[in-house]
Amino acid sequence: MAGHSKWANIQHRKGRQDAARSKLFSKLAKEITVAAKMGDPDPEKNPRLRLAVKEAKSQSVPKDVIERAIKKAIGGDAENYDEIRYEGYGPNGVAVIVEAMTDNKNRTASNVRSTFSKNGGNLGETGSVGFMFDRKGEVTYPAAVGDADTVMMAAIEAGAEDVESSEDGHSIYCADTDLNDVSTALEAELGESESTKLIWKPSTTTELDLEGMQKLMKLVDALEDDDDVQRVTTNFEASDEVMAQL
């Protein structure tokens, strides 16, 4: 969905400063620790851990940070985290899904609720906006890996469902349960991907003008600033003109 990839591009363009970068590293490390604790500590035998490590590497997380996160799980000194999904509405009725990992549900729920209300949104019940998204696997490649037809053929062979190609690169989508198999098949054909992860892909979108986008970005930035929040997804749609002004 345009909204999803554009949002990633905004974050990229904003050139997330060092503070945000270290926050991102700790969130990726947390996902690695949880994945290793829940399954086998060997990424080759644990698909979730393999994807978590891959995503961390794509964001340039240092190797020693990744290894430390896995060791933490093996050593048994890792905190117990609950995975929680919050759903709500942002400014102009945009649907927002917040994925969190927390060792204190009350603290996280209270923080997320207050962040929504302070930034023109409101937290809803679980399921209140989830129906506007599909759970999918997403594998991204740079444009240089090949033209749209080449990538489309590789995606079909790998068992993917859909491909979106643009001058920014290629996004390949598959069923959430097929992500490990599809990404492995794609790597054999196209080489190492830029990113491989599970996402919430909007099935319906809400169009925003410049003011609406600025308000939404303020809400998303505030949510992502919370250490317990792993990922924020919205279903916004915005014109290229609006995106260029941000």
mmCIF file of N, CA, C and O in Angstrom, residues 138-178:
data_model
loop_
_atom_site.group_PDB
_atom_site.id
_atom_site.type_symbol
_atom_site.label_atom_id
_atom_site.label_comp_id
_atom_site.label_asym_id
_atom_site.label_seq_id
_atom_site.Cartn_x
_atom_site.Cartn_y
_atom_site.Cartn_z
ATOM 1 N N GLU A 138 6.259 -8.993 3.972
ATOM 2 C CA GLU A 138 6.767 -8.026 2.983
ATOM 3 C C GLU A 138 8.274 -8.194 2.834
ATOM 4 O O GLU A 138 9.012 -8.201 3.818
ATOM 5 N N VAL A 139 8.713 -8.353 1.592
ATOM 6 C CA VAL A 139 10.145 -8.445 1.290
ATOM 7 C C VAL A 139 10.467 -7.307 0.329
ATOM 8 O O VAL A 139 9.807 -7.162 -0.704
ATOM 9 N N THR A 140 11.445 -6.466 0.674
ATOM 10 C CA THR A 140 11.766 -5.334 -0.204
ATOM 11 C C THR A 140 13.159 -5.478 -0.807
ATOM 12 O O THR A 140 14.089 -5.977 -0.161
ATOM 13 N N TYR A 141 13.262 -5.019 -2.051
ATOM 14 C CA TYR A 141 14.525 -5.033 -2.784
ATOM 15 C C TYR A 141 14.752 -3.661 -3.413
ATOM 16 O O TYR A 141 13.785 -2.980 -3.782
ATOM 17 N N PRO A 142 16.022 -3.243 -3.569
ATOM 18 C CA PRO A 142 16.300 -1.979 -4.258
ATOM 19 C C PRO A 142 15.959 -2.105 -5.745
ATOM 20 O O PRO A 142 15.928 -3.214 -6.296
ATOM 21 N N ALA A 143 15.706 -0.977 -6.386
ATOM 22 C CA ALA A 143 15.350 -0.967 -7.814
ATOM 23 C C ALA A 143 16.437 -1.631 -8.662
ATOM 24 O O ALA A 143 16.152 -2.271 -9.677
ATOM 25 N N ALA A 144 17.692 -1.511 -8.214
ATOM 26 C CA ALA A 144 18.839 -2.005 -8.999
ATOM 27 C C ALA A 144 18.860 -3.521 -9.165
ATOM 28 O O ALA A 144 19.572 -4.059 -10.016
ATOM 29 N N VAL A 145 18.048 -4.241 -8.385
ATOM 30 C CA VAL A 145 18.083 -5.708 -8.446
ATOM 31 C C VAL A 145 17.513 -6.239 -9.777
ATOM 32 O O VAL A 145 17.805 -7.366 -10.186
ATOM 33 N N GLY A 146 16.710 -5.419 -10.448
ATOM 34 C CA GLY A 146 16.162 -5.839 -11.739
ATOM 35 C C GLY A 146 14.915 -5.047 -12.093
ATOM 36 O O GLY A 146 14.411 -4.279 -11.271
ATOM 37 N N ASP A 147 14.426 -5.206 -13.318
ATOM 38 C CA ASP A 147 13.218 -4.462 -13.702
ATOM 39 C C ASP A 147 11.981 -5.155 -13.122
ATOM 40 O O ASP A 147 12.062 -6.237 -12.540
ATOM 41 N N ALA A 148 10.833 -4.502 -13.292
ATOM 42 C CA ALA A 148 9.581 -4.991 -12.697
ATOM 43 C C ALA A 148 9.250 -6.415 -13.144
ATOM 44 O O ALA A 148 8.820 -7.247 -12.332
ATOM 45 N N ASP A 149 9.480 -6.718 -14.426
ATOM 46 C CA ASP A 149 9.159 -8.054 -14.939
ATOM 47 C C ASP A 149 10.035 -9.142 -14.314
ATOM 48 O O ASP A 149 9.561 -10.224 -13.962
ATOM 49 N N THR A 150 11.324 -8.839 -14.175
ATOM 50 C CA THR A 150 12.263 -9.800 -13.572
ATOM 51 C C THR A 150 11.844 -10.127 -12.146
ATOM 52 O O THR A 150 11.801 -11.296 -11.727
ATOM 53 N N VAL A 151 11.534 -9.068 -11.392
ATOM 54 C CA VAL A 151 11.153 -9.251 -9.984
ATOM 55 C C VAL A 151 9.801 -9.961 -9.891
ATOM 56 O O VAL A 151 9.609 -10.847 -9.048
ATOM 57 N N MET A 152 8.880 -9.612 -10.776
ATOM 58 C CA MET A 152 7.563 -10.260 -10.789
ATOM 59 C C MET A 152 7.696 -11.763 -11.026
ATOM 60 O O MET A 152 7.074 -12.576 -10.336
ATOM 61 N N MET A 153 8.537 -12.151 -11.990
ATOM 62 C CA MET A 153 8.734 -13.578 -12.277
ATOM 63 C C MET A 153 9.337 -14.306 -11.067
ATOM 64 O O MET A 153 8.899 -15.398 -10.705
ATOM 65 N N ALA A 154 10.323 -13.672 -10.442
ATOM 66 C CA ALA A 154 10.961 -14.281 -9.265
ATOM 67 C C ALA A 154 9.944 -14.425 -8.128
ATOM 68 O O ALA A 154 9.920 -15.438 -7.420
ATOM 69 N N ALA A 155 9.076 -13.417 -7.985
ATOM 70 C CA ALA A 155 8.066 -13.434 -6.925
ATOM 71 C C ALA A 155 7.042 -14.549 -7.152
ATOM 72 O O ALA A 155 6.659 -15.265 -6.220
ATOM 73 N N ILE A 156 6.619 -14.710 -8.406
ATOM 74 C CA ILE A 156 5.648 -15.763 -8.732
ATOM 75 C C ILE A 156 6.263 -17.141 -8.443
ATOM 76 O O ILE A 156 5.638 -18.003 -7.827
ATOM 77 N N GLU A 157 7.512 -17.309 -8.872
ATOM 78 C CA GLU A 157 8.217 -18.583 -8.631
ATOM 79 C C GLU A 157 8.332 -18.873 -7.131
ATOM 80 O O GLU A 157 8.268 -20.018 -6.699
ATOM 81 N N ALA A 158 8.515 -17.799 -6.342
ATOM 82 C CA ALA A 158 8.729 -17.958 -4.895
ATOM 83 C C ALA A 158 7.431 -18.190 -4.136
ATOM 84 O O ALA A 158 7.445 -18.507 -2.946
ATOM 85 N N GLY A 159 6.285 -17.995 -4.822
ATOM 86 C CA GLY A 159 4.998 -18.205 -4.156
ATOM 87 C C GLY A 159 4.415 -16.956 -3.529
ATOM 88 O O GLY A 159 3.559 -17.040 -2.643
ATOM 89 N N ALA A 160 4.882 -15.784 -3.983
ATOM 90 C CA ALA A 160 4.351 -14.519 -3.450
ATOM 91 C C ALA A 160 2.978 -14.217 -4.043
ATOM 92 O O ALA A 160 2.556 -14.842 -5.027
ATOM 93 N N GLU A 161 2.268 -13.263 -3.452
ATOM 94 C CA GLU A 161 0.914 -12.916 -3.890
ATOM 95 C C GLU A 161 0.874 -11.667 -4.765
ATOM 96 O O GLU A 161 0.023 -11.537 -5.636
ATOM 97 N N ASP A 162 1.778 -10.730 -4.495
ATOM 98 C CA ASP A 162 1.675 -9.426 -5.158
ATOM 99 C C ASP A 162 3.033 -8.725 -5.149
ATOM 100 O O ASP A 162 3.858 -8.978 -4.276
ATOM 101 N N VAL A 163 3.255 -7.852 -6.137
ATOM 102 C CA VAL A 163 4.491 -7.060 -6.203
ATOM 103 C C VAL A 163 4.128 -5.619 -6.541
ATOM 104 O O VAL A 163 3.274 -5.380 -7.395
ATOM 105 N N GLU A 164 4.752 -4.681 -5.849
ATOM 106 C CA GLU A 164 4.615 -3.264 -6.209
ATOM 107 C C GLU A 164 6.012 -2.756 -6.542
ATOM 108 O O GLU A 164 6.898 -2.777 -5.698
ATOM 109 N N SER A 165 6.199 -2.320 -7.785
ATOM 110 C CA SER A 165 7.511 -1.819 -8.216
ATOM 111 C C SER A 165 7.414 -0.339 -8.541
ATOM 112 O O SER A 165 6.435 0.107 -9.131
ATOM 113 N N SER A 166 8.434 0.414 -8.138
ATOM 114 C CA SER A 166 8.511 1.844 -8.465
ATOM 115 C C SER A 166 9.985 2.213 -8.588
ATOM 116 O O SER A 166 10.855 1.353 -8.417
ATOM 117 N N GLU A 167 10.254 3.478 -8.852
ATOM 118 C CA GLU A 167 11.666 3.892 -8.976
ATOM 119 C C GLU A 167 12.399 3.760 -7.638
ATOM 120 O O GLU A 167 13.629 3.718 -7.587
ATOM 121 N N ASP A 168 11.639 3.685 -6.530
ATOM 122 C CA ASP A 168 12.263 3.548 -5.205
ATOM 123 C C ASP A 168 12.689 2.113 -4.915
ATOM 124 O O ASP A 168 13.492 1.865 -4.026
ATOM 125 N N GLY A 169 12.079 1.143 -5.639
ATOM 126 C CA GLY A 169 12.419 -0.252 -5.376
ATOM 127 C C GLY A 169 11.222 -1.163 -5.549
ATOM 128 O O GLY A 169 10.195 -0.770 -6.117
ATOM 129 N N HIS A 170 11.348 -2.390 -5.054
ATOM 130 C CA HIS A 170 10.304 -3.402 -5.224
ATOM 131 C C HIS A 170 9.831 -3.889 -3.851
ATOM 132 O O HIS A 170 10.652 -4.218 -2.996
ATOM 133 N N SER A 171 8.518 -3.945 -3.662
ATOM 134 C CA SER A 171 7.941 -4.524 -2.446
ATOM 135 C C SER A 171 7.157 -5.765 -2.859
ATOM 136 O O SER A 171 6.259 -5.683 -3.697
ATOM 137 N N ILE A 172 7.522 -6.904 -2.278
ATOM 138 C CA ILE A 172 6.890 -8.174 -2.625
ATOM 139 C C ILE A 172 6.078 -8.643 -1.412
ATOM 140 O O ILE A 172 6.588 -8.648 -0.282
ATOM 141 N N TYR A 173 4.817 -8.993 -1.648
ATOM 142 C CA TYR A 173 3.917 -9.373 -0.549
ATOM 143 C C TYR A 173 3.518 -10.838 -0.647
ATOM 144 O O TYR A 173 3.344 -11.372 -1.740
ATOM 145 N N CYS A 174 3.359 -11.462 0.520
ATOM 146 C CA CYS A 174 2.935 -12.864 0.561
ATOM 147 C C CYS A 174 2.084 -13.088 1.807
ATOM 148 O O CYS A 174 1.990 -12.208 2.674
ATOM 149 N N ALA A 175 1.482 -14.282 1.916
ATOM 150 C CA ALA A 175 0.729 -14.625 3.125
ATOM 151 C C ALA A 175 1.692 -14.602 4.308
ATOM 152 O O ALA A 175 2.870 -14.958 4.169
ATOM 153 N N ASP A 176 1.201 -14.158 5.465
ATOM 154 C CA ASP A 176 2.087 -14.027 6.633
ATOM 155 C C ASP A 176 2.776 -15.346 6.984
ATOM 156 O O ASP A 176 3.954 -15.360 7.347
ATOM 157 N N THR A 177 2.067 -16.473 6.816
ATOM 158 C CA THR A 177 2.642 -17.781 7.168
ATOM 159 C C THR A 177 3.680 -18.271 6.159
ATOM 160 O O THR A 177 4.420 -19.213 6.430
ATOM 161 N N ASP A 178 3.734 -17.623 4.996
ATOM 162 C CA ASP A 178 4.669 -18.053 3.942
ATOM 163 C C ASP A 178 5.959 -17.221 3.904
ATOM 164 O O ASP A 178 6.827 -17.468 3.066
#
